[in-house]
PDB file of C-alpha atoms and ligand atoms in Angstrom:
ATOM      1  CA  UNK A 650      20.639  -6.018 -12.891  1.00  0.00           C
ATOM      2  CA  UNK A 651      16.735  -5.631 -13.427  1.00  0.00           C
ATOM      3  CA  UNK A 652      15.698  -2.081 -13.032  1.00  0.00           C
ATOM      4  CA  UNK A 653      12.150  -2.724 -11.377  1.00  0.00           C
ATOM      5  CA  UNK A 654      10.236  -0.169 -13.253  1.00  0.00           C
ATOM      6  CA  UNK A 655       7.472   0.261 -10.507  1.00  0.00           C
ATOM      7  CA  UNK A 656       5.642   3.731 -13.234  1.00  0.00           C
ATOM      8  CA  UNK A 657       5.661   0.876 -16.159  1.00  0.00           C
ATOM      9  CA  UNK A 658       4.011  -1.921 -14.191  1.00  0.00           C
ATOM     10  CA  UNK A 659       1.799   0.582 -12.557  1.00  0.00           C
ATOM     11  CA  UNK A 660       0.296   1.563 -15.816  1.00  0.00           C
ATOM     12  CA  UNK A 661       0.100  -2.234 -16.932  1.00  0.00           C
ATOM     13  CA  UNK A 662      -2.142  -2.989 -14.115  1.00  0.00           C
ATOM     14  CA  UNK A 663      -4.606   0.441 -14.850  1.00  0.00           C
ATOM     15  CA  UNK A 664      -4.828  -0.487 -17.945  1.00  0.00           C
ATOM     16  CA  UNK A 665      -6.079  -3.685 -16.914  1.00  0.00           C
ATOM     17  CA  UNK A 666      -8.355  -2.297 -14.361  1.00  0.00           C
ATOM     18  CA  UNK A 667      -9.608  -0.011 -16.661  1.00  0.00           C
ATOM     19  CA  UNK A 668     -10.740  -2.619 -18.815  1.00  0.00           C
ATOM     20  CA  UNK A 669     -12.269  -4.905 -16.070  1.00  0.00           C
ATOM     21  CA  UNK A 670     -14.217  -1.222 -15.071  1.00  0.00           C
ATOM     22  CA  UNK A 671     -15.510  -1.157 -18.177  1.00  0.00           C
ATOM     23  CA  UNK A 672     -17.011  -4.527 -18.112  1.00  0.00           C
ATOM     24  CA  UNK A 673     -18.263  -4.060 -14.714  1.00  0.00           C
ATOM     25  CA  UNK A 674     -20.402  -1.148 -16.199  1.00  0.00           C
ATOM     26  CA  UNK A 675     -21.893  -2.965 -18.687  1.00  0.00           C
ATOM     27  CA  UNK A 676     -22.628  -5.871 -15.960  1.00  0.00           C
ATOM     28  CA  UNK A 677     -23.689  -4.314 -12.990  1.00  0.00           C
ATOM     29  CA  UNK A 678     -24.842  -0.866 -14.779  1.00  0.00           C
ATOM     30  CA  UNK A 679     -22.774   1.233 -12.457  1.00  0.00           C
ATOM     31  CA  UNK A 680     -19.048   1.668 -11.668  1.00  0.00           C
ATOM     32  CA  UNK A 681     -17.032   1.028  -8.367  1.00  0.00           C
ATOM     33  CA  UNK A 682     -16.602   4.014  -6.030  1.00  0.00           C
ATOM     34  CA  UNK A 683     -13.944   5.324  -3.961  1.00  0.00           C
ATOM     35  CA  UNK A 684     -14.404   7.980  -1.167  1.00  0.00           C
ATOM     36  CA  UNK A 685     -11.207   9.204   0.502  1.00  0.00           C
ATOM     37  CA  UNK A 686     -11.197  11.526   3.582  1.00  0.00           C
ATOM     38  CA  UNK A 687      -8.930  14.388   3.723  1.00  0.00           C
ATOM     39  CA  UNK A 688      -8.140  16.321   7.161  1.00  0.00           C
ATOM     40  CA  UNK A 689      -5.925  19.619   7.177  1.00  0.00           C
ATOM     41  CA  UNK A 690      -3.604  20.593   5.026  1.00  0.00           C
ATOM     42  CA  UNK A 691      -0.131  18.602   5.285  1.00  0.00           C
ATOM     43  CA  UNK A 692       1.429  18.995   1.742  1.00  0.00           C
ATOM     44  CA  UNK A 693       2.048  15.343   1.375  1.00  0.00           C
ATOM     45  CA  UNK A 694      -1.318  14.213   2.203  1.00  0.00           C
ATOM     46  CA  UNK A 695      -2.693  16.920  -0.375  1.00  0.00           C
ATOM     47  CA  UNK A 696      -0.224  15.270  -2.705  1.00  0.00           C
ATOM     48  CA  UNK A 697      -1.222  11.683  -2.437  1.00  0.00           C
ATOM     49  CA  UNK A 698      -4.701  12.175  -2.104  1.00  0.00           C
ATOM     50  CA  UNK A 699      -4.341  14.061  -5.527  1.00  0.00           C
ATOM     51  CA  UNK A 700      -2.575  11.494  -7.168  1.00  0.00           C
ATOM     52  CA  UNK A 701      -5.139   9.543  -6.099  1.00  0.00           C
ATOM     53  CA  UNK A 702      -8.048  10.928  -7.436  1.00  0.00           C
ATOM     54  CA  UNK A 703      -6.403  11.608 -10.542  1.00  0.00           C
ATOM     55  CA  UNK A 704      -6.226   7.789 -11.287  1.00  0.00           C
ATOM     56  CA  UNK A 705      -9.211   6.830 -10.241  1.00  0.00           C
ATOM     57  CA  UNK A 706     -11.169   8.765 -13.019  1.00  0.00           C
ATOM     58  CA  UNK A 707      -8.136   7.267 -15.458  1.00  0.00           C
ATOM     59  CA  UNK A 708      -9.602   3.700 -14.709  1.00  0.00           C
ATOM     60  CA  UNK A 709     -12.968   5.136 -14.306  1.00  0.00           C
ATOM     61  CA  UNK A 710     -14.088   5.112 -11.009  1.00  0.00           C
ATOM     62  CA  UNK A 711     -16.271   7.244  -9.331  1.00  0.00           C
ATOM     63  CA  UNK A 712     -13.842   9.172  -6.908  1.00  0.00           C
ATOM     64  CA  UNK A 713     -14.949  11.917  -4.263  1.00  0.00           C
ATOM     65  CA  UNK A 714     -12.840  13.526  -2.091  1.00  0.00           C
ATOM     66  CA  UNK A 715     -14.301  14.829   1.173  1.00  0.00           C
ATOM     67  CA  UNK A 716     -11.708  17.600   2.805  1.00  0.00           C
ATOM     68  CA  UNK A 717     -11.660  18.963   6.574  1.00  0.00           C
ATOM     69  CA  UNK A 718      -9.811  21.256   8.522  1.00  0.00           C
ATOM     70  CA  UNK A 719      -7.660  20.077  10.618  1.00  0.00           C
ATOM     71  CA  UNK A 720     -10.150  21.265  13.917  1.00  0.00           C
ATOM     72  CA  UNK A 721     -12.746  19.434  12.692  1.00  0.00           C
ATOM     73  CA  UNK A 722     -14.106  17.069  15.351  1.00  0.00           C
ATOM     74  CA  UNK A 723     -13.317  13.605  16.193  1.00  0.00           C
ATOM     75  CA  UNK A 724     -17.156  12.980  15.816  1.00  0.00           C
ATOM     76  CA  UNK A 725     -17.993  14.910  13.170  1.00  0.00           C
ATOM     77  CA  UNK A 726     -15.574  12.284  10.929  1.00  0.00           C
ATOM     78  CA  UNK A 727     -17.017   9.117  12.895  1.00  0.00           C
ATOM     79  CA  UNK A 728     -20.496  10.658  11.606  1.00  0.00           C
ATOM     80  CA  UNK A 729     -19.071  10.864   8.049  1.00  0.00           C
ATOM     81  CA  UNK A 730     -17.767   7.398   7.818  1.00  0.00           C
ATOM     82  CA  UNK A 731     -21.228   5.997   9.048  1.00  0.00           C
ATOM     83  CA  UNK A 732     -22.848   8.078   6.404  1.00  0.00           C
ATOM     84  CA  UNK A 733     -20.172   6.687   3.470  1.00  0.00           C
ATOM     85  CA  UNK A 734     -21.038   3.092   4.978  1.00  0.00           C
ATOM     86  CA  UNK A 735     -24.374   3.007   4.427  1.00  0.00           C
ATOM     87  CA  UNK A 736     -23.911   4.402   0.868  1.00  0.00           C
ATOM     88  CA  UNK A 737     -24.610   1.897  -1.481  1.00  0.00           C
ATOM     89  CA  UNK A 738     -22.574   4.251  -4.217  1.00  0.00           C
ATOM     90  CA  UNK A 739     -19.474   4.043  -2.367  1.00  0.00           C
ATOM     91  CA  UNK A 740     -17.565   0.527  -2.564  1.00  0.00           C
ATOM     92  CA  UNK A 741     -14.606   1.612  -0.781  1.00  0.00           C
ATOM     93  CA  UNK A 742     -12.943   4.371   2.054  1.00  0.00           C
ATOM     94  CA  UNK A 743      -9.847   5.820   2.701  1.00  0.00           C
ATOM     95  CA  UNK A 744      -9.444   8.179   5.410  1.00  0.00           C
ATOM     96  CA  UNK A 745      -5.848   9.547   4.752  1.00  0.00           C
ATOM     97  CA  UNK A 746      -3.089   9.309   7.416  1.00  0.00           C
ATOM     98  CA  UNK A 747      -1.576  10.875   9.535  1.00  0.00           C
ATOM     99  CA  UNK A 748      -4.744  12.530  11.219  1.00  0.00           C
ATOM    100  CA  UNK A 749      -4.771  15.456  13.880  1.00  0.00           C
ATOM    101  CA  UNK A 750      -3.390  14.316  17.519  1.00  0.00           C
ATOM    102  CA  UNK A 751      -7.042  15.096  18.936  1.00  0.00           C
ATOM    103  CA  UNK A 752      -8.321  12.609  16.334  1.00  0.00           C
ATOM    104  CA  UNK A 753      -8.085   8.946  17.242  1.00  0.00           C
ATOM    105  CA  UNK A 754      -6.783   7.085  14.755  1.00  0.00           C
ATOM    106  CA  UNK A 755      -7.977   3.824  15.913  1.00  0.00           C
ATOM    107  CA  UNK A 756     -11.321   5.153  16.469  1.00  0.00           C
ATOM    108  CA  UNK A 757     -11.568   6.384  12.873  1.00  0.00           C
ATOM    109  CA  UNK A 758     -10.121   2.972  11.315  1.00  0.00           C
ATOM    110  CA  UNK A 759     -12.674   0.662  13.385  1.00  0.00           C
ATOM    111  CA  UNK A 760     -15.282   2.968  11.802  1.00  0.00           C
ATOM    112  CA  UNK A 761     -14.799   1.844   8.749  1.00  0.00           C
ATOM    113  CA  UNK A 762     -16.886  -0.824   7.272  1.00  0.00           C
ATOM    114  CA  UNK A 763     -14.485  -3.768   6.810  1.00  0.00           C
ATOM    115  CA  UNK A 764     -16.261  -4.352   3.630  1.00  0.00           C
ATOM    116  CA  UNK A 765     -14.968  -0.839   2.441  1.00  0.00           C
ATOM    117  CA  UNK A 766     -11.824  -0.957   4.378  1.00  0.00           C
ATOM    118  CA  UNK A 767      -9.733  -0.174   1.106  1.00  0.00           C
ATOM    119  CA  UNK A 768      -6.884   0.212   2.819  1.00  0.00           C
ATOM    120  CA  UNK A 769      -7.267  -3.035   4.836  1.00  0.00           C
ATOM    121  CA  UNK A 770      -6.023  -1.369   8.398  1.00  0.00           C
ATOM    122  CA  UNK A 771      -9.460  -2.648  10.399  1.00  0.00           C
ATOM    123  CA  UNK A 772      -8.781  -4.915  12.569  1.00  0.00           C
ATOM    124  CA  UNK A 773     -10.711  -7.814  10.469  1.00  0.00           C
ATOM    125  CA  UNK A 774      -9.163  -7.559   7.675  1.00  0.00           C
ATOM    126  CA  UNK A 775      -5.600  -7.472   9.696  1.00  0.00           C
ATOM    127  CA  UNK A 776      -6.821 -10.663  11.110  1.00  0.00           C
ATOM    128  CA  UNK A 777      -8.530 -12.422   8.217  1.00  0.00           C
ATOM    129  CA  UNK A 778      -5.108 -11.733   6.403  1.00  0.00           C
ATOM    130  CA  UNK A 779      -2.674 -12.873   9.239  1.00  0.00           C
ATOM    131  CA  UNK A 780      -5.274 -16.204   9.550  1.00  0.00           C
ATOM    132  CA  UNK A 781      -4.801 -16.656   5.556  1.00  0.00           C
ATOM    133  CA  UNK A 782      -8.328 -15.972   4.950  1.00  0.00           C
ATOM    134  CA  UNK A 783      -9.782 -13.687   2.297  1.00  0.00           C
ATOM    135  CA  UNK A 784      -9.647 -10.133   3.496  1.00  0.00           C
ATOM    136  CA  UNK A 785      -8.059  -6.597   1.623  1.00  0.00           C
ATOM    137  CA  UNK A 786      -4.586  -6.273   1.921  1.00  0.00           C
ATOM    138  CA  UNK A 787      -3.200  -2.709   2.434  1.00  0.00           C
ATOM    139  CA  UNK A 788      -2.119  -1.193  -0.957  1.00  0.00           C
ATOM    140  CA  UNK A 789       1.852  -0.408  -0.061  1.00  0.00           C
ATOM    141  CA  UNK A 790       2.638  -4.002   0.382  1.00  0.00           C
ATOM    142  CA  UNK A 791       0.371  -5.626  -1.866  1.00  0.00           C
ATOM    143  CA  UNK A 792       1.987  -2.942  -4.455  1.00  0.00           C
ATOM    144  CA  UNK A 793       5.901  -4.535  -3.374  1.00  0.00           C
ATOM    145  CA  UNK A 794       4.415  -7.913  -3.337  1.00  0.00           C
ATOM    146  CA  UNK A 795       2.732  -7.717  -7.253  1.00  0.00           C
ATOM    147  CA  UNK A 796       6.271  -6.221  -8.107  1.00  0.00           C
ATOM    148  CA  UNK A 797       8.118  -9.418  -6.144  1.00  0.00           C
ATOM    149  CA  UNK A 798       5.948 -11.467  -8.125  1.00  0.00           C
ATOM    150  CA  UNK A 799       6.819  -9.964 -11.566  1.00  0.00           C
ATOM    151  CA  UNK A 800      10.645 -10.665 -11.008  1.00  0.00           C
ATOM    152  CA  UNK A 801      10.362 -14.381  -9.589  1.00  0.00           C
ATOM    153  CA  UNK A 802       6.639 -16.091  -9.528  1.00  0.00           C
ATOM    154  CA  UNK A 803       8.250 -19.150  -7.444  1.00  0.00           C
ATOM    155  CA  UNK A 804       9.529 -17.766  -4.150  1.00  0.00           C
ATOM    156  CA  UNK A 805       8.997 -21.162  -2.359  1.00  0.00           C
ATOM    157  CA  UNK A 806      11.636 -21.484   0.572  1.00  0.00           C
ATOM    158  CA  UNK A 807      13.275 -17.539   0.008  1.00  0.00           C
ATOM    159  CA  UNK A 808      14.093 -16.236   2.440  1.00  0.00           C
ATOM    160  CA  UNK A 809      12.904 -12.603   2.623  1.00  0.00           C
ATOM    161  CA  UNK A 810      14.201  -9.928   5.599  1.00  0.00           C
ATOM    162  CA  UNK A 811      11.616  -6.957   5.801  1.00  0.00           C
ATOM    163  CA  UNK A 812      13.321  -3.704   7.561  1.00  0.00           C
ATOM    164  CA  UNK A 813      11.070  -2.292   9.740  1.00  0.00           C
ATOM    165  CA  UNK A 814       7.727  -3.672  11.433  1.00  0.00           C
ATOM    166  CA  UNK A 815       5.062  -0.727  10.834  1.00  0.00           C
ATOM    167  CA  UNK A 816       0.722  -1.801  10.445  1.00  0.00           C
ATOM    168  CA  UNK A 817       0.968  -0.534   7.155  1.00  0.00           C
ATOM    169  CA  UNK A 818       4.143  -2.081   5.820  1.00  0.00           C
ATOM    170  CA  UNK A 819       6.448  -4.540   7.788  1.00  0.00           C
ATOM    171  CA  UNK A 820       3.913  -6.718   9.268  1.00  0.00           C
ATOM    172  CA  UNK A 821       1.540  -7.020   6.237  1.00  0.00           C
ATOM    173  CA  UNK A 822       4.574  -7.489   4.503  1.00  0.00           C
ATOM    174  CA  UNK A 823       5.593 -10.487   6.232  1.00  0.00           C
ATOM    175  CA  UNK A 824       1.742 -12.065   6.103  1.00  0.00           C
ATOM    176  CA  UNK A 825       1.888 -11.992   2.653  1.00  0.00           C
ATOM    177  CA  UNK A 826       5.235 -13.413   1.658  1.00  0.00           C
ATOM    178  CA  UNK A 827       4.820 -16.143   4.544  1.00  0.00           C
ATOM    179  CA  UNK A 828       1.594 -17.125   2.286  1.00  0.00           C
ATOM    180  CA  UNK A 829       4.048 -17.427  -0.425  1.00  0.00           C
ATOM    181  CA  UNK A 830       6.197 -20.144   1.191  1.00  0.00           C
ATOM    182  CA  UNK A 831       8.962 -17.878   2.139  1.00  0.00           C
ATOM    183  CA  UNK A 832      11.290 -17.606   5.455  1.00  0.00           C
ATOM    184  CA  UNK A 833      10.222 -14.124   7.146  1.00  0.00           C
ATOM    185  CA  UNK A 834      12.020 -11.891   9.218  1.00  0.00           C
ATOM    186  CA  UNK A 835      11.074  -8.629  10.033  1.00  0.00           C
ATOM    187  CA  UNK A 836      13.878  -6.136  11.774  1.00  0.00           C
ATOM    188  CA  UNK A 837      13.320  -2.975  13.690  1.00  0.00           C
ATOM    189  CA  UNK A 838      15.431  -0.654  15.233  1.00  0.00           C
ATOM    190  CA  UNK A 839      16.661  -2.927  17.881  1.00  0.00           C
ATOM    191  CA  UNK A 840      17.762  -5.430  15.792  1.00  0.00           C
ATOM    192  CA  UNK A 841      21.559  -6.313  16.731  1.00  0.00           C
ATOM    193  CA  UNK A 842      23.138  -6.932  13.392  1.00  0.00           C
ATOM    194  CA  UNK A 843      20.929  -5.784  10.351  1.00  0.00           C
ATOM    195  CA  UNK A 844      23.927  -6.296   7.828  1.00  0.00           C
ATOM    196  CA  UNK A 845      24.073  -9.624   9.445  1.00  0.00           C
ATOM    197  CA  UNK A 846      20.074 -10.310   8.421  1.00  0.00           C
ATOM    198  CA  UNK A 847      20.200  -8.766   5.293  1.00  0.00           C
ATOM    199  CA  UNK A 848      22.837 -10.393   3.941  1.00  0.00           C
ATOM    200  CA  UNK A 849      21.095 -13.876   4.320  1.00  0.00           C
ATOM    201  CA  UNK A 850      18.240 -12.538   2.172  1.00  0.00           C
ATOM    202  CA  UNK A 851      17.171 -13.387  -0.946  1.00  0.00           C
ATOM    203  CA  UNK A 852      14.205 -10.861  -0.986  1.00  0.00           C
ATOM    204  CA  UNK A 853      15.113  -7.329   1.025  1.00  0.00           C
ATOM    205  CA  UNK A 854      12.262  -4.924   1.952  1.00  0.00           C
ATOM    206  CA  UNK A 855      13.573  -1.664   3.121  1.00  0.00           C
ATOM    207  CA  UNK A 856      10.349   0.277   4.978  1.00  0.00           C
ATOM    208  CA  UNK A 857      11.974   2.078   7.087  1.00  0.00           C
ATOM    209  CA  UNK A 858      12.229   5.650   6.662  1.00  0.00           C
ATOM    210  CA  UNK A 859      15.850   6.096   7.020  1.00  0.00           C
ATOM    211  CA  UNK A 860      17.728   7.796   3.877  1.00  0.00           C
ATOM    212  CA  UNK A 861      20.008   4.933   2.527  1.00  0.00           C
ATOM    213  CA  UNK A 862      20.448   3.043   5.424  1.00  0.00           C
ATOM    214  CA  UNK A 863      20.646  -0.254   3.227  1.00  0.00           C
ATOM    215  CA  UNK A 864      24.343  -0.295   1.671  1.00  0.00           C
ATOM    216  CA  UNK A 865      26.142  -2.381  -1.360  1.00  0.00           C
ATOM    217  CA  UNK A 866      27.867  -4.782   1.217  1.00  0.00           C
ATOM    218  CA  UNK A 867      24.659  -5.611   3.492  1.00  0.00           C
ATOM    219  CA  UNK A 868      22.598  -7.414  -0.248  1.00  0.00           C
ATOM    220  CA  UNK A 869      23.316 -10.754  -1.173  1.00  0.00           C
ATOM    221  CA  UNK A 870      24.585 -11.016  -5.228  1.00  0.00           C
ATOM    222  CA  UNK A 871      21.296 -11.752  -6.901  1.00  0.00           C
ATOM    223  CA  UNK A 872      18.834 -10.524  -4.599  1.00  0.00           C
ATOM    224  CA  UNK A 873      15.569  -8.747  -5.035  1.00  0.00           C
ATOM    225  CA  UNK A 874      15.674  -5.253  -2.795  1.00  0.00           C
ATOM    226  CA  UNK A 875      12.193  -3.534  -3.016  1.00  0.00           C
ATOM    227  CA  UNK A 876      12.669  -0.040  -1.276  1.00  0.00           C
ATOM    228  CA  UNK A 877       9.597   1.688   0.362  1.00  0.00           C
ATOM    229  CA  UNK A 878      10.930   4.883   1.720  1.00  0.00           C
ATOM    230  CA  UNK A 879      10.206   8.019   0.796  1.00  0.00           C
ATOM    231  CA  UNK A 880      12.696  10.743   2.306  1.00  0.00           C
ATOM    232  CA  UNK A 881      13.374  13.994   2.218  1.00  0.00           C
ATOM    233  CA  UNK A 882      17.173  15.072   1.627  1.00  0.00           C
ATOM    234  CA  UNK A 883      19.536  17.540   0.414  1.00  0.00           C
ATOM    235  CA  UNK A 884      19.821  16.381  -2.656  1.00  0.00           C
ATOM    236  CA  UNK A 885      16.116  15.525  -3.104  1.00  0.00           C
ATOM    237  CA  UNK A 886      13.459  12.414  -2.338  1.00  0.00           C
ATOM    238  CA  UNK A 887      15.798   9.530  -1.554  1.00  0.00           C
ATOM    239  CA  UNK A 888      14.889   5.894  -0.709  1.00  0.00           C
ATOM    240  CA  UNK A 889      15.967   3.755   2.318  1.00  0.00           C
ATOM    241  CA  UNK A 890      18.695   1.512  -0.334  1.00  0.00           C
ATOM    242  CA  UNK A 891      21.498   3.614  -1.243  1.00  0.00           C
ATOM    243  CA  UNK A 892      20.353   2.828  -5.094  1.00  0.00           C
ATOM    244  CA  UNK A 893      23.441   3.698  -6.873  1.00  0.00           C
ATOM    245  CA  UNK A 894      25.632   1.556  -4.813  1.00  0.00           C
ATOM    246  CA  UNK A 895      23.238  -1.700  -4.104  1.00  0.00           C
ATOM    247  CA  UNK A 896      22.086  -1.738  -7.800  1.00  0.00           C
ATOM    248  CA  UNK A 897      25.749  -2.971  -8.611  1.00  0.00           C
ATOM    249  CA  UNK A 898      24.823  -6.127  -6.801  1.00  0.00           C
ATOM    250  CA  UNK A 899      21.292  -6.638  -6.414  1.00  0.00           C
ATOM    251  CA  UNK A 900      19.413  -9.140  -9.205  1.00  0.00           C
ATOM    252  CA  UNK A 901      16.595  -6.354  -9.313  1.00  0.00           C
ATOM    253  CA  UNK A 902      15.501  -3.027  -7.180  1.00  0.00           C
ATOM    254  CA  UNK A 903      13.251  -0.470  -7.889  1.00  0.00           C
ATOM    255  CA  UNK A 904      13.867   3.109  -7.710  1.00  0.00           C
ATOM    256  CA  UNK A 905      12.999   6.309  -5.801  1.00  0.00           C
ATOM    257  CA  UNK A 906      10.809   7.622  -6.950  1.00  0.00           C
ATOM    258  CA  UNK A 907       9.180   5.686  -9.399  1.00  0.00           C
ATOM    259  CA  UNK A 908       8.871   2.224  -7.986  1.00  0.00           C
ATOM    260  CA  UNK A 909       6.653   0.863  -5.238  1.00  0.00           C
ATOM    261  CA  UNK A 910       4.802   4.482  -4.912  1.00  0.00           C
ATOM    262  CA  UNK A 911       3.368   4.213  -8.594  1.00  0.00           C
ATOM    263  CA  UNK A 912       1.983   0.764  -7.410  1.00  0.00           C
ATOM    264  CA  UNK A 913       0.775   2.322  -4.156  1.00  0.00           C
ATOM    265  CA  UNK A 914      -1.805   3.635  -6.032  1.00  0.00           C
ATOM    266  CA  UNK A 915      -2.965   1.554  -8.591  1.00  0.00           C
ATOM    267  CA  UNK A 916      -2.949  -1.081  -5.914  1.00  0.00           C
ATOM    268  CA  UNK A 917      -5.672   1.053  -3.863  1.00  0.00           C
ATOM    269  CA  UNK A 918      -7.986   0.938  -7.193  1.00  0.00           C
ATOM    270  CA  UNK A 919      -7.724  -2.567  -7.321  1.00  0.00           C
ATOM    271  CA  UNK A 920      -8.741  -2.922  -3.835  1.00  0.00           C
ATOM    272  CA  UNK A 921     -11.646  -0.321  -4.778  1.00  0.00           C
ATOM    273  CA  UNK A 922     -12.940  -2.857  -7.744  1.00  0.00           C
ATOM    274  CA  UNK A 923     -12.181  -5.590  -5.055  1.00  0.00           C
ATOM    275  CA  UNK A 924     -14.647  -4.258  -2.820  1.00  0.00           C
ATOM    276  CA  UNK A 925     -17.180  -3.263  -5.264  1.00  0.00           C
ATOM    277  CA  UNK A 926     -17.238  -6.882  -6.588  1.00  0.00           C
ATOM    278  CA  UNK A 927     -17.492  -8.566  -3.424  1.00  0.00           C
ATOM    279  CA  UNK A 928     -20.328  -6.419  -2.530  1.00  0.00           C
ATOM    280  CA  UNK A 929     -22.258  -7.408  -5.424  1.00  0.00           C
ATOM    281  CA  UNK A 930     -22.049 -10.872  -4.345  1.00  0.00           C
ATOM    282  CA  UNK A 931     -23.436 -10.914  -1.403  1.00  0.00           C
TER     283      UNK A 931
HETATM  284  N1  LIG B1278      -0.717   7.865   4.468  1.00  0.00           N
HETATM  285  C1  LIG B1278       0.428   7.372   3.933  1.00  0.00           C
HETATM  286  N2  LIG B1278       0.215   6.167   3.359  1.00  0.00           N
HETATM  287  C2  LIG B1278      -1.082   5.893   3.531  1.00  0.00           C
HETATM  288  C3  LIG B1278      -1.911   4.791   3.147  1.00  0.00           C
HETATM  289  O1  LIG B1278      -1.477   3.805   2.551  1.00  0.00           O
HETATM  290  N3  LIG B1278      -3.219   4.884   3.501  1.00  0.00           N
HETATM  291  C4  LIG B1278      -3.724   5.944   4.190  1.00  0.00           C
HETATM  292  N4  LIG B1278      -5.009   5.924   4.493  1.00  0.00           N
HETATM  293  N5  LIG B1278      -2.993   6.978   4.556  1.00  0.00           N
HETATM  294  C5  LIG B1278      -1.677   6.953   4.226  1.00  0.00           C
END
């Protein structure tokens, strides 16, 4: 069994964009910027957006975080986002989820230059990728996908089974190993036999939210289980794979914490540089 060691890979990859930084400094005289958009103060969001920041002055990026409360008006953010647009120092955006219920979250996204849409959630860049064309591909599932990739570079013909069909997981998910040649399904909640569809996989990806749901008998011997989830238990942050039990069979899974999250991130400074290149093209 191949431990997927999400931290190690992580670091690989800043290391590299670090370097490529570097070069774009000397090049271009200035270095990629990211501007992320806090509202309120849910302890998670804090968290990530932390984490965030944190590596994007490792690589060397310029990173600024821009906090609200969590009454701040709808327009007052719509007003922001047209400001960080138009600023030729910021490459990308990334207004954190979830936002206040008064805020509308399709609103805000739209907003966002698609140019800058780091995150890839406007709806060009959903459409560019589902068409195959060039577009930014949200971070979680590019992250799974670079981490896919570093197990088996050939996935021609797999089929892969994604558990659970959210904007920023299951269906990106999907676009991106259909490009690879694979056999997608994606299951939901009202799926009739997920044991059934899981079993048949040769790629699972659990993203799902629900503790353990995905058990030793329900994963094919040899198959690569890449588990999203992120939830909070008794006995601590658990994934949506019961890890101790599936990692008997599976060829390779990565672990909670410390495998698709660390890639999360490092995947959202890539799509930073991304941006910050392309713009220099044009
Ligand atoms: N909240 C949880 N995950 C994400 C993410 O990938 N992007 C944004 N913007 N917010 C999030």
């Amino acid at each position: 069994m191949i431990l997927i060691d999400g931290k190690k890979i992580a670091a690989e990859l800043r290391k590299e964009l670090k370097e490529e930084v570097s070069n774009l400094k000397i090049k271009y005289k200035k270095v990629p910027g990211l501007s992320v958009i806090l509202i309120g103060d849910l302890a998670p969001s804090q968290i990530y957006v932390k984490n965030k920041e944190k590596s994007a002055i490792e690589v060397g990026l310029k990173s600024n975080i821009i906090k609200y409360p969590d009454t701040v008006k709808e327009k007052v953010i719509l007003d922001k986002i047209d400001e960080l647009n138009k600023d030729e120092t910021v490459s990308g955006i990334l207004v954190q989820l979830p936002l206040p219920n008064h805020i509308d979250k399709q609103k805000v996204i739209e907003m966002i230059d698609p140019l800058k849409d780091v995150d890839g959630f406007h709806p060009i860049n959903v459409g560019n990728l589902s068409s195959g064309y060039q577009s930014m591909i949200p971070c979680t599932p590019l992250g799974c996908y670079l981490l896919i990739k570093n197990i088996e570079s050939d996935l021609n013909g797999k089929k892969a089974v994604i558990i659970g069909r959210s904007n920023l997981n299951g269906k990106p998910m999907a676009q991106l190993l259909l490009k690879e040649n694979c056999t997608v399904t994606i299951t939901h909640s009202k799926t009739k036999d997920l044991k059934a569809e899981c079993l048949a996989a040769d790629i699972v990806v659990a993203a799902v939210g629900i503790p353990e749901l995905v058990k030793r008998d329900w994963i094919k011997k040899d198959a690569i289980v890449i588990d999203v989830g992120i939830n909070k238990t008794d006995k601590g942050i658990v994934g949506d794979v019961a890890f101790d039990e599936v990692s008997k069979n599976a060829k390779a899974i990565t672990p909670v914490p410390g495998g698709v999250g660390p890639m999360t991130i490092a995947c959202l400074l890539k799509n930073t540089i991304e941006c910050f290149k392309r713009s220099q093209v044009l």
